Backbone as ProteinMPNN parsed JSONL, in Angstrom:
{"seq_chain_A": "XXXXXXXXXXXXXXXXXXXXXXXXXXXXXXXXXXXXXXXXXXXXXXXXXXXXXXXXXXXXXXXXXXXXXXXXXXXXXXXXXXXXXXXXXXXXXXXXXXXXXXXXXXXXXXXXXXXXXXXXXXXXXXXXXXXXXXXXXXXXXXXXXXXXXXXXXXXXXXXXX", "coords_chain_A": {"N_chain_A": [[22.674, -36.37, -3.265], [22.225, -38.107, -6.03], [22.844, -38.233, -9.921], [21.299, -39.651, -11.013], [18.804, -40.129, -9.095], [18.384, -37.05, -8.96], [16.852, -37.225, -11.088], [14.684, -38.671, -11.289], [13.426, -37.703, -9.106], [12.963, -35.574, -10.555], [11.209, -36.198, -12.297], [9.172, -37.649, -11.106], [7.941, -35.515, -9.507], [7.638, -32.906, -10.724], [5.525, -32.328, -11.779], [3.475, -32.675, -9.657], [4.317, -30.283, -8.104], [4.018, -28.401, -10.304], [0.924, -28.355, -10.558], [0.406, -27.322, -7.504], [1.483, -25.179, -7.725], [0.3, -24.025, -10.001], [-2.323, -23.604, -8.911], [-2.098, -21.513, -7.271], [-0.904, -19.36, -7.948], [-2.438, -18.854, -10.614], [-1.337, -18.188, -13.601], [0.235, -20.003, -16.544], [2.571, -19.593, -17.843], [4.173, -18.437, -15.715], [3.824, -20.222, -13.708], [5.139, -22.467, -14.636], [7.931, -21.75, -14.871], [8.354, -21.316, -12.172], [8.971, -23.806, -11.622], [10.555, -24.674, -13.414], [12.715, -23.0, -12.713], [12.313, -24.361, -9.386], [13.577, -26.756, -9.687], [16.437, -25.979, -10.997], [17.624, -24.68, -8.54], [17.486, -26.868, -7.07], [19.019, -28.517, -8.311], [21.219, -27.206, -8.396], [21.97, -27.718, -5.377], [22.248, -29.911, -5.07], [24.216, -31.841, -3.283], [24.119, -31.252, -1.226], [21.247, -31.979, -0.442], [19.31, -35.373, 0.425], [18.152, -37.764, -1.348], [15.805, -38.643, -0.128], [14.31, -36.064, 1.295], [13.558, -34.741, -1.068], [11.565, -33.98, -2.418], [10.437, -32.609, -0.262], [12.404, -30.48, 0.091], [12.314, -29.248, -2.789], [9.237, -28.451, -3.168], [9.228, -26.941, -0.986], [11.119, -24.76, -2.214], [9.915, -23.848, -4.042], [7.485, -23.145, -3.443], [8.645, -20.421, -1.572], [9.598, -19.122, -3.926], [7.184, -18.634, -5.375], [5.496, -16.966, -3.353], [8.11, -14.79, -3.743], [7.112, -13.744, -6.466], [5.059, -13.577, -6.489], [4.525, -10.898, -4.832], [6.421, -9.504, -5.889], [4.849, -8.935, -8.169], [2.812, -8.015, -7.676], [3.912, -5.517, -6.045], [5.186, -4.111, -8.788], [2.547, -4.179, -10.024], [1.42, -2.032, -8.322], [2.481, 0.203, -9.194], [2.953, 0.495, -11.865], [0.815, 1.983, -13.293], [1.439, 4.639, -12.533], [2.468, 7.421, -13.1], [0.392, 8.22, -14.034], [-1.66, 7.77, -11.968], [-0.22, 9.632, -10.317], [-0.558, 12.383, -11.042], [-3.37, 11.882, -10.774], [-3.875, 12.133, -8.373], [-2.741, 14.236, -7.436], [-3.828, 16.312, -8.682], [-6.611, 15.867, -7.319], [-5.323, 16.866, -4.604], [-4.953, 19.396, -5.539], [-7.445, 20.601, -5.622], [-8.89, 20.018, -3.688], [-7.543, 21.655, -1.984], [-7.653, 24.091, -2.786], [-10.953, 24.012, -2.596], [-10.679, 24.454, 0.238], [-9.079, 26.464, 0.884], [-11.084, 28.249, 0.15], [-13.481, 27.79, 1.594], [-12.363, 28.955, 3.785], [-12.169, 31.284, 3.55], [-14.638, 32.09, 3.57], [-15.672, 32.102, 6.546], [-15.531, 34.097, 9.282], [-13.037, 36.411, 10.654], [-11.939, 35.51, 13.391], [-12.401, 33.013, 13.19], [-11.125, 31.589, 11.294], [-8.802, 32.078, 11.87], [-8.142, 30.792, 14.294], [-8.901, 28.23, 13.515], [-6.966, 27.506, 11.614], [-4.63, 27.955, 13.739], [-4.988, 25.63, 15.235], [-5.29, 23.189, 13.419], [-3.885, 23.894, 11.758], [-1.264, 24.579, 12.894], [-1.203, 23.521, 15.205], [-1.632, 24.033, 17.812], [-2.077, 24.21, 20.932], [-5.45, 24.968, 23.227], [-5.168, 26.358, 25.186], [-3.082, 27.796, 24.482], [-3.762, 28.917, 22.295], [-5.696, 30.355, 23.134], [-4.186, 32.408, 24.609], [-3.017, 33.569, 22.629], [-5.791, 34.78, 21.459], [-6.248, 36.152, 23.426], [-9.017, 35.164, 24.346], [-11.263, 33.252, 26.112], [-10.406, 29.646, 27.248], [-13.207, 28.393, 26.638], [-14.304, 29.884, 24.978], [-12.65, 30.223, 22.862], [-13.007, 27.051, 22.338], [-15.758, 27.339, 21.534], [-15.764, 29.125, 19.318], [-14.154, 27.273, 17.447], [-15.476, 24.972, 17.071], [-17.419, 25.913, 15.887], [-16.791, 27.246, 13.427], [-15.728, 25.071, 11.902], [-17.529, 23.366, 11.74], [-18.771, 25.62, 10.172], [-17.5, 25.661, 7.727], [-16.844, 23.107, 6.77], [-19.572, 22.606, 5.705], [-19.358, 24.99, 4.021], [-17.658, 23.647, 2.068], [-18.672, 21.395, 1.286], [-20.679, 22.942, 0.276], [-19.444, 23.681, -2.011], [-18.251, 21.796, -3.404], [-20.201, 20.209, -4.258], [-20.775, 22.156, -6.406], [-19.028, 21.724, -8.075]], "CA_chain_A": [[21.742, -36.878, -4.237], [22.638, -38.806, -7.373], [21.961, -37.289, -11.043], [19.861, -40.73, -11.489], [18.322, -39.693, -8.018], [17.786, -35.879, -9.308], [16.163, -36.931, -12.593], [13.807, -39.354, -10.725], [12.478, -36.655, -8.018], [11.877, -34.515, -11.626], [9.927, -37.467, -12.97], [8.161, -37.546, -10.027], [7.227, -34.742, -8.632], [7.713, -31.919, -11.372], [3.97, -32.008, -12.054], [2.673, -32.167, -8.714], [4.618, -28.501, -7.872], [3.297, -27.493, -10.977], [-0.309, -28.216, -10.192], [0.66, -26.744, -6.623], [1.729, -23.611, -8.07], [-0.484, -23.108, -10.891], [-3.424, -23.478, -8.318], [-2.561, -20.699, -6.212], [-1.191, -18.08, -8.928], [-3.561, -19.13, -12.091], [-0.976, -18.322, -14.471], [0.622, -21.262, -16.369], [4.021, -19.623, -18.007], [4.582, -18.393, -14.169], [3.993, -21.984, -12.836], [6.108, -23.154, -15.439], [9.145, -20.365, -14.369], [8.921, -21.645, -11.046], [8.759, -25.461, -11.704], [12.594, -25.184, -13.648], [13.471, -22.117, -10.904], [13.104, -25.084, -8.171], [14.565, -27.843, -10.292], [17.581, -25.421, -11.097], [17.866, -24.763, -7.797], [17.41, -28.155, -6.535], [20.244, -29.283, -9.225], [22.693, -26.646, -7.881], [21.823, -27.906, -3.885], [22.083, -32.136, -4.541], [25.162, -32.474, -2.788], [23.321, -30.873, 0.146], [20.096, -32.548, -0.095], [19.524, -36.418, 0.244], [16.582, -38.321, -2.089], [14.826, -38.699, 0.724], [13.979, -34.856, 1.348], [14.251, -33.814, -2.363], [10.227, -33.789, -2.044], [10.184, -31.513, 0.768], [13.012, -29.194, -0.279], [11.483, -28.624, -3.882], [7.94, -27.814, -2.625], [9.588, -25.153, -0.247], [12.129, -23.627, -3.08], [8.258, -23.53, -5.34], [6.574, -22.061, -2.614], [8.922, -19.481, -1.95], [9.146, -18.363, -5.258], [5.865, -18.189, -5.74], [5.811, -15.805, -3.072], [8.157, -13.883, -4.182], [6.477, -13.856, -7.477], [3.156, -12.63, -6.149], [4.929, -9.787, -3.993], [7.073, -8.784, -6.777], [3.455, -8.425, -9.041], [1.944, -7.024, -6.453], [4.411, -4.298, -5.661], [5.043, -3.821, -10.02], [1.632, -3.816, -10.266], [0.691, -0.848, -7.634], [3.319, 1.61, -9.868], [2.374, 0.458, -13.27], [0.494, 3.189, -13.49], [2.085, 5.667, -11.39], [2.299, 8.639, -13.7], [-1.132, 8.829, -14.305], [-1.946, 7.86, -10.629], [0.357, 10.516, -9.267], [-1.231, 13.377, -11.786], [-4.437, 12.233, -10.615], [-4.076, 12.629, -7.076], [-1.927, 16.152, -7.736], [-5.247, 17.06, -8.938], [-7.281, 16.082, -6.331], [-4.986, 17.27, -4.112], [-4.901, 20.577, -5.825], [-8.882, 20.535, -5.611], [-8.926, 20.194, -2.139], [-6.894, 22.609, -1.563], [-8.566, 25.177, -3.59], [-11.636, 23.893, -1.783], [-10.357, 24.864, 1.688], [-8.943, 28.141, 0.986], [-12.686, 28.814, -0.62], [-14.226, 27.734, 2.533], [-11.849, 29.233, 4.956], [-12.271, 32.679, 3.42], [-16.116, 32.085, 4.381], [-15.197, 32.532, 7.98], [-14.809, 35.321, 10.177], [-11.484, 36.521, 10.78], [-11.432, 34.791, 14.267], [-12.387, 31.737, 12.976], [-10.312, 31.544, 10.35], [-7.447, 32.183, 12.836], [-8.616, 30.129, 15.485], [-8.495, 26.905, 12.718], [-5.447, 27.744, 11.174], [-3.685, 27.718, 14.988], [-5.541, 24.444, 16.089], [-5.246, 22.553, 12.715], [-2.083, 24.018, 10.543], [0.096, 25.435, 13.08], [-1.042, 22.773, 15.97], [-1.198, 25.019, 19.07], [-3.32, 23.552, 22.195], [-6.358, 25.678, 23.524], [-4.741, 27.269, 26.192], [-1.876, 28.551, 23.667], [-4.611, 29.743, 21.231], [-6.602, 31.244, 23.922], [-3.92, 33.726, 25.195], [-2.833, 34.678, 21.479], [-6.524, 35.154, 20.528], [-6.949, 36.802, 24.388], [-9.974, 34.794, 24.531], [-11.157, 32.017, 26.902], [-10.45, 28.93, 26.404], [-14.238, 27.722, 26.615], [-14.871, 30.743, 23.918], [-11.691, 29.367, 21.707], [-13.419, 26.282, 21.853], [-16.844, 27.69, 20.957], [-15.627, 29.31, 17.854], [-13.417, 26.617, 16.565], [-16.586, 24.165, 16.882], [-18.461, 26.194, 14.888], [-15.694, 27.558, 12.602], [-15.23, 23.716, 11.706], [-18.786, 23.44, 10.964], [-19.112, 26.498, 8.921], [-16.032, 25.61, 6.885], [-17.536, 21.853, 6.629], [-20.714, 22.821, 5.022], [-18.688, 25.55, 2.595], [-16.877, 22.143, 1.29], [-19.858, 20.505, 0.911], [-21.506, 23.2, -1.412], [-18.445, 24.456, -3.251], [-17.808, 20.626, -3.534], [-21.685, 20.205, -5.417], [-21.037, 23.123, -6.961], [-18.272, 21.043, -8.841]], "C_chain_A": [[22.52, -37.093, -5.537], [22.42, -37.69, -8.576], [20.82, -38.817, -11.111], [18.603, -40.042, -9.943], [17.744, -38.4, -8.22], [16.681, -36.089, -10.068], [14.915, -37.77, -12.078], [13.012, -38.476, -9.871], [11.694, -35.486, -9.483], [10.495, -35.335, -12.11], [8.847, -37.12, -12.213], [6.895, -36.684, -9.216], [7.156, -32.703, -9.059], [6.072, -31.498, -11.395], [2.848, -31.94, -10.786], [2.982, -30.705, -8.198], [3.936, -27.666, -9.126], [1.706, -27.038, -10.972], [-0.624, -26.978, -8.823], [0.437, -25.301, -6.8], [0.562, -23.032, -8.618], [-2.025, -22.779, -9.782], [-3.507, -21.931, -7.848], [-1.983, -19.277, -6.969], [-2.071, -18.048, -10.448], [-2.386, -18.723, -13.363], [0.229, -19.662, -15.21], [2.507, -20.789, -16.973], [4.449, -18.81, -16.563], [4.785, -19.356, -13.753], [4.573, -22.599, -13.421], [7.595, -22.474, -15.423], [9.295, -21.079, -13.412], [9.249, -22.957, -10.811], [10.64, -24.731, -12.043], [13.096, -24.388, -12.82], [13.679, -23.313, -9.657], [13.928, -25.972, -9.092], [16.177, -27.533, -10.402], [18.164, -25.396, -9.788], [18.457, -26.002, -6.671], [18.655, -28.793, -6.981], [21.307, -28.288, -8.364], [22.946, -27.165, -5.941], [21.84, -29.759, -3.846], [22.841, -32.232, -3.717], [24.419, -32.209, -1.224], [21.925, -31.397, 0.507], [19.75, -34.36, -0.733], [17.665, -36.723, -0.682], [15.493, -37.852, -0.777], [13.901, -37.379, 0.744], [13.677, -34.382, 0.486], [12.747, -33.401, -2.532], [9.954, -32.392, -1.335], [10.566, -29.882, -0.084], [12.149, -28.644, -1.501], [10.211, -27.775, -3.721], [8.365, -26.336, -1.81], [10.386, -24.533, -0.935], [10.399, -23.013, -3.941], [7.773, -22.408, -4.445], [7.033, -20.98, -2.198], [9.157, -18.753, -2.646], [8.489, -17.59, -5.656], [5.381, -17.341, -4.717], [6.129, -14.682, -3.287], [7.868, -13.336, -5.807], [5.409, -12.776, -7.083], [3.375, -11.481, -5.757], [5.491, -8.744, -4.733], [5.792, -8.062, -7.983], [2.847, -7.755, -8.61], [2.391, -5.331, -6.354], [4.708, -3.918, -7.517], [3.991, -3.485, -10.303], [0.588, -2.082, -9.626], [1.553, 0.346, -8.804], [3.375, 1.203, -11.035], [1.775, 1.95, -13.69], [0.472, 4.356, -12.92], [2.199, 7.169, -11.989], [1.092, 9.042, -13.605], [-1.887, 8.692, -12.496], [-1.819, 9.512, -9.619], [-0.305, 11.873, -9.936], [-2.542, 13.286, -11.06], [-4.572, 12.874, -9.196], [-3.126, 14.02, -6.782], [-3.226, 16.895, -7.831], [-6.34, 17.519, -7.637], [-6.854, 16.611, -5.08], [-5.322, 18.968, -3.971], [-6.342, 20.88, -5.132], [-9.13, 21.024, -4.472], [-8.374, 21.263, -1.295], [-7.665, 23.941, -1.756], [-9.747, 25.15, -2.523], [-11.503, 25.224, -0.179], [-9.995, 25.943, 1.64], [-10.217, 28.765, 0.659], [-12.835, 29.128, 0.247], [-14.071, 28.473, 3.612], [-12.2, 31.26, 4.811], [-13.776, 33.031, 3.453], [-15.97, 33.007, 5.444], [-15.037, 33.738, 8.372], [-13.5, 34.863, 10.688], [-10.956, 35.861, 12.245], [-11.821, 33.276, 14.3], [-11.992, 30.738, 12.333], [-9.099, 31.674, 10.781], [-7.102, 31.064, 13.527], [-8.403, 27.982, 14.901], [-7.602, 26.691, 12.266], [-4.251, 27.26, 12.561], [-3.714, 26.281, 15.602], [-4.912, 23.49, 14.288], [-4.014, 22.467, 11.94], [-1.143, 23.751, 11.234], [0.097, 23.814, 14.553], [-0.818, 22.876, 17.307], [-2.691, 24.424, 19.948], [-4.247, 24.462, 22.685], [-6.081, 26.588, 24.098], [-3.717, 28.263, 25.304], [-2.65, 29.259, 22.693], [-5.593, 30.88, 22.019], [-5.767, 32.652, 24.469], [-3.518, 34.147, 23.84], [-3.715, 35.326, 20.677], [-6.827, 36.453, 21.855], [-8.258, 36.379, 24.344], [-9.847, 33.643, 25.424], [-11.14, 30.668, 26.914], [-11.781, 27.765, 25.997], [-14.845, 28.468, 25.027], [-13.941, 30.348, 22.765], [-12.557, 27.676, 20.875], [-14.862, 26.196, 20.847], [-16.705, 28.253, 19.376], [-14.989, 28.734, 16.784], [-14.676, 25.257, 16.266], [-17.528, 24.657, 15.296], [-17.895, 26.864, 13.81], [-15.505, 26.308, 11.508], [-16.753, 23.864, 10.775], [-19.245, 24.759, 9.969], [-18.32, 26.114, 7.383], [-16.529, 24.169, 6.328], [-18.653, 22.106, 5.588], [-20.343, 23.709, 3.595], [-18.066, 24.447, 1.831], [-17.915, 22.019, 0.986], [-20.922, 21.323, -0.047], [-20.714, 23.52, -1.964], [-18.391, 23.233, -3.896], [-19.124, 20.073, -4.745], [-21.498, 20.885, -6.362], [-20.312, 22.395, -8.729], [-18.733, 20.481, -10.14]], "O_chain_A": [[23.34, -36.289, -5.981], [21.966, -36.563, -8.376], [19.603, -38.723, -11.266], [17.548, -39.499, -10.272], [16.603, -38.295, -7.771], [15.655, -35.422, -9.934], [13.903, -37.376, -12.659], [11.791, -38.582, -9.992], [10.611, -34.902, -9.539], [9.291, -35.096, -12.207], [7.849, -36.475, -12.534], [5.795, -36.884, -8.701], [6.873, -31.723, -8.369], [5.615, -30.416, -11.026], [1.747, -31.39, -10.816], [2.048, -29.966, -7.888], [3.431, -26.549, -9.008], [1.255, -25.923, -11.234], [-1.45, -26.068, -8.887], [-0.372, -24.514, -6.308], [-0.083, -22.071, -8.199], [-2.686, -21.755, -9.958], [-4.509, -21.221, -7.937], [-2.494, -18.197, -6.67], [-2.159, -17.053, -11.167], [-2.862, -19.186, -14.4], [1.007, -20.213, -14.431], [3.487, -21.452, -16.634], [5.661, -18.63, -16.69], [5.914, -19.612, -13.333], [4.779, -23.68, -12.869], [8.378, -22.969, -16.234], [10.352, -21.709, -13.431], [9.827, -23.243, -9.763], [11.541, -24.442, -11.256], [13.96, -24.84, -12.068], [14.731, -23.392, -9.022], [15.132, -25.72, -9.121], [17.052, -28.34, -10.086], [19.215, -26.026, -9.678], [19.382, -26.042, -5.859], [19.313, -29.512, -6.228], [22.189, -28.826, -7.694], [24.011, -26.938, -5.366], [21.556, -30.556, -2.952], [22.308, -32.93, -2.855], [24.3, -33.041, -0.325], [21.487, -31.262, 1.65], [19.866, -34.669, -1.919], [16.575, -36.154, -0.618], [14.676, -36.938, -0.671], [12.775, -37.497, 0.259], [13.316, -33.235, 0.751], [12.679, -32.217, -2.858], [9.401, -31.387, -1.782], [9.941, -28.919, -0.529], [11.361, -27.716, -1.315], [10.143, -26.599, -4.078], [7.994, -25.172, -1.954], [10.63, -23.444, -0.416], [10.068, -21.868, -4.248], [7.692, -21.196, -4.641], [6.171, -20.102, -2.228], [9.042, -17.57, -2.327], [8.648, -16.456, -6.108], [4.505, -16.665, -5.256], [5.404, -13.688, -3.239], [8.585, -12.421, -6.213], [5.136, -11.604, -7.342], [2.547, -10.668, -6.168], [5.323, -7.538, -4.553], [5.867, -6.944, -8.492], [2.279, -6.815, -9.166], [1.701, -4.321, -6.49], [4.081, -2.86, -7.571], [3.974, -2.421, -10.921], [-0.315, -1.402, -10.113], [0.929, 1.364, -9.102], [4.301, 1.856, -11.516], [2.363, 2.816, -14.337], [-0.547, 5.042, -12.842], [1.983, 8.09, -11.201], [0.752, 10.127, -13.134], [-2.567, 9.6, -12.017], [-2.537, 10.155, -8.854], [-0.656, 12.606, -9.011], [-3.016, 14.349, -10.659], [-5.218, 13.886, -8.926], [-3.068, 14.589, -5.692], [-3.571, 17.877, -7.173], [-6.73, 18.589, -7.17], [-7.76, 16.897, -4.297], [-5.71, 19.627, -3.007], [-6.305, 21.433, -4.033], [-9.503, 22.165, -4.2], [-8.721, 21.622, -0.17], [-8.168, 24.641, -0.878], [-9.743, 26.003, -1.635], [-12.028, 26.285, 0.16], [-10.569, 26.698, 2.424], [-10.333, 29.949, 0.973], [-12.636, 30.31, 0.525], [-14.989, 28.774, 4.375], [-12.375, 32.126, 5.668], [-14.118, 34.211, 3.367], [-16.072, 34.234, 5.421], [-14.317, 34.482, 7.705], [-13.004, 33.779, 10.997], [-9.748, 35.663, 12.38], [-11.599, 32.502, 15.231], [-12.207, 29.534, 12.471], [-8.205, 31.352, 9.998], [-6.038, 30.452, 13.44], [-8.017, 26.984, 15.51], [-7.168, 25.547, 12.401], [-3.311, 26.475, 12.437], [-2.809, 25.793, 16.279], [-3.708, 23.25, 14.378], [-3.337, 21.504, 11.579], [-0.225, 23.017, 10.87], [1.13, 23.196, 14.807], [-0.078, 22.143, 17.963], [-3.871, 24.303, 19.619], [-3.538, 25.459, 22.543], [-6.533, 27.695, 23.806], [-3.674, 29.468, 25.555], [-2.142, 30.284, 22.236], [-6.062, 31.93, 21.581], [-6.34, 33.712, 24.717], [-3.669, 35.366, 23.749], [-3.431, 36.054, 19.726], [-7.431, 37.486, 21.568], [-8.98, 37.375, 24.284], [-8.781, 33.056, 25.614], [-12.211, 30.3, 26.431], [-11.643, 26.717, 25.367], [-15.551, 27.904, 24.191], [-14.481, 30.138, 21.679], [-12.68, 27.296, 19.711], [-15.096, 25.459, 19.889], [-17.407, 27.872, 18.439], [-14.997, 29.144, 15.624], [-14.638, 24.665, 15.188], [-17.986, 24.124, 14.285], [-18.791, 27.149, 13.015], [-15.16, 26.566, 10.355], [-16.981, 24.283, 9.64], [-20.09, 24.635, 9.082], [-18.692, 26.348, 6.234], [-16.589, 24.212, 5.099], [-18.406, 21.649, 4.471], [-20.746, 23.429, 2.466], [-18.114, 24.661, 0.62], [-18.22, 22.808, 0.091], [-21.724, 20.819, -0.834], [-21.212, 23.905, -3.022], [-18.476, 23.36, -5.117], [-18.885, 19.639, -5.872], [-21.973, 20.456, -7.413], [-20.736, 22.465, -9.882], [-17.959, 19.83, -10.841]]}, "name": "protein", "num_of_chains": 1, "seq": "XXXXXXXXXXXXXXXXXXXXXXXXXXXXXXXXXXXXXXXXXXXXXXXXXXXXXXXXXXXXXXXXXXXXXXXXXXXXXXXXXXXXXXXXXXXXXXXXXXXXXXXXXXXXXXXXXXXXXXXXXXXXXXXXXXXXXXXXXXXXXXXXXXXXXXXXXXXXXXXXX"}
């Protein structure tokens, strides 16, 4: 591609990528970033791209851009506020926590075992049943209702809030 040939595809077709763009991110000094981003681009790639194409190529240097534009805002935007994010959910973390030790100290001592082995520690029925020496229909019976006692302590300590 020419420079008369470059400066003619700008003429041309600068303002339809910009319309392009601005449509699909709404801001206009963004869509105006990525307009001279392809052009620049486009200028450093003539020798490699003929008039003919210079259409095409441009539109796909814009549109990836504007990609990574959106992705890059996207992912800046989730940790913008990341201090205060991460404090908050420390909190609620904490909360929850607090919570559950409340609830768990509800419980009788084999049900409070019996959840701890199945939930913390991750031990299968049969493995909880010979370290409680219980069966494992009676393991299951008290972790049912262990669950549900412990459930309902959340749910008023949690009001209580």
């Amino acid at each position: 591609m020419t420079v008369n040939e470059y400066n003619i595809c700008v003429k041309e077709h600068a303002d339809g990528i910009f319309r392009f763009v601005l449509k699909q991110i709404a801001n206009r000094a963004d869509a105006h970033d990525i307009v001279q981003n392809t052009f620049e681009k486009l200028w450093k790639h003539r020798e490699k791209v003929t008039a003919a194409k210079a259409k095409s190529y441009a539109f796909t240097i814009a549109y990836h851009d504007m990609i990574d534009l959106t992705r890059k805002k996207k992912f800046v935007g989730n940790y913008e506020n990341a201090p205060e994010r991460i404090e908050r959910d420390f909190q609620t973390q904490m909360e929850t926590k607090e919570l559950i030790e409340k609830g768990l100290a509800e419980l009788s001592d084999i049900q409070k075992s019996l959840i701890l082995l199945r939930d913390y520690e991750g031990y299968t029925y049969e493995e909880m049943a010979q370290i409680s020496e219980l069966s494992i229909s009676q393991v299951k019976v008290y972790l049912f209702r262990g669950r549900k006692k412990l459930q309902q302590a959340i749910n008023r300590l949690n009001k209580a809030i």
